[in-house]
Amino acid sequence: WAAGQGSAEAQRLAGNSLLYGLGTVRDQQAALQWMRKAAEGGDTVAMHDIRRDLGLGRIQVQDAAWTVGNRR
């Protein structure tokens, strides 16, 4: 699987598939892990998606740990 072998684009696509349940069961935590790997690998679209989801409250960063949930 390309995502597991370090392809940032494949990691972003895996994250989106998990986030929206495209061809798989929705898993927001796993989606965030793949999106973060993609962003750390230099995928600017993943960086944008994470920033957007932070702004919408879908992702919170607490003490350098990333979590998924609703903003309160």
Coordinates of C-alpha atoms in Angstrom, one line a residue:
W1 CA 0.0 0.0 0.0
A2 CA 1.6 3.3 -1.1
A3 CA 0.4 5.2 2.0
G4 CA 2.2 2.7 4.3
Q5 CA 5.4 3.1 2.2
G6 CA 5.6 6.9 2.7
S7 CA 3.7 8.5 -0.3
A8 CA 2.4 11.7 1.2
E9 CA -0.3 12.0 -1.5
A10 CA -1.4 8.4 -0.8
Q11 CA -1.5 9.2 2.9
R12 CA -3.7 12.2 2.3
L13 CA -6.1 10.1 0.1
A14 CA -6.2 7.3 2.7
G15 CA -7.0 10.0 5.3
N16 CA -9.8 11.4 3.2
S17 CA -11.2 7.9 2.6
L18 CA -11.3 7.2 6.3
L19 CA -12.7 10.6 7.2
Y20 CA -15.6 10.4 4.8
G21 CA -16.1 6.6 4.8
L22 CA -15.2 6.2 1.1
G23 CA -14.9 2.5 0.5
T24 CA -14.3 1.9 4.1
V25 CA -15.8 2.4 7.6
R26 CA -15.4 6.0 8.8
D27 CA -12.6 6.4 11.3
Q28 CA -11.8 10.0 12.2
Q29 CA -8.9 9.2 14.4
A30 CA -7.2 7.0 11.8
A31 CA -8.0 9.7 9.2
L32 CA -6.3 12.3 11.2
Q33 CA -3.2 10.1 11.7
W34 CA -2.9 9.6 7.9
M35 CA -3.5 13.3 7.2
R36 CA -0.9 14.3 9.7
K37 CA 1.7 12.0 8.1
A38 CA 0.9 13.4 4.7
A39 CA 1.3 17.0 6.0
E40 CA 4.6 16.1 7.7
G41 CA 5.7 14.6 4.4
G42 CA 5.1 17.9 2.7
D43 CA 1.7 17.4 1.1
T44 CA 0.3 21.0 1.0
V45 CA -3.3 19.9 0.3
A46 CA -3.2 17.8 3.6
M47 CA -1.8 20.9 5.4
H48 CA -4.7 22.9 4.1
D49 CA -7.3 20.2 5.0
I50 CA -5.9 20.0 8.5
R51 CA -6.0 23.8 8.9
R52 CA -9.6 23.9 7.6
D53 CA -10.6 21.1 10.0
L54 CA -8.9 22.9 12.9
G55 CA -10.9 26.1 12.0
L56 CA -14.2 24.1 11.9
G57 CA -13.5 22.5 15.2
R58 CA -13.2 18.9 13.8
I59 CA -9.7 18.6 15.2
Q60 CA -8.2 19.9 18.4
V61 CA -4.5 20.1 19.4
Q62 CA -4.0 19.7 23.1
D63 CA -0.5 19.5 24.7
A64 CA 0.9 18.5 21.3
A65 CA -1.5 15.6 21.0
W66 CA -4.0 15.7 18.1
T67 CA -7.5 14.6 18.8
V68 CA -10.7 14.4 16.9
G69 CA -14.0 15.9 18.1
N70 CA -16.3 18.9 18.2
R71 CA -15.2 22.3 19.4
R72 CA -16.9 23.4 22.6

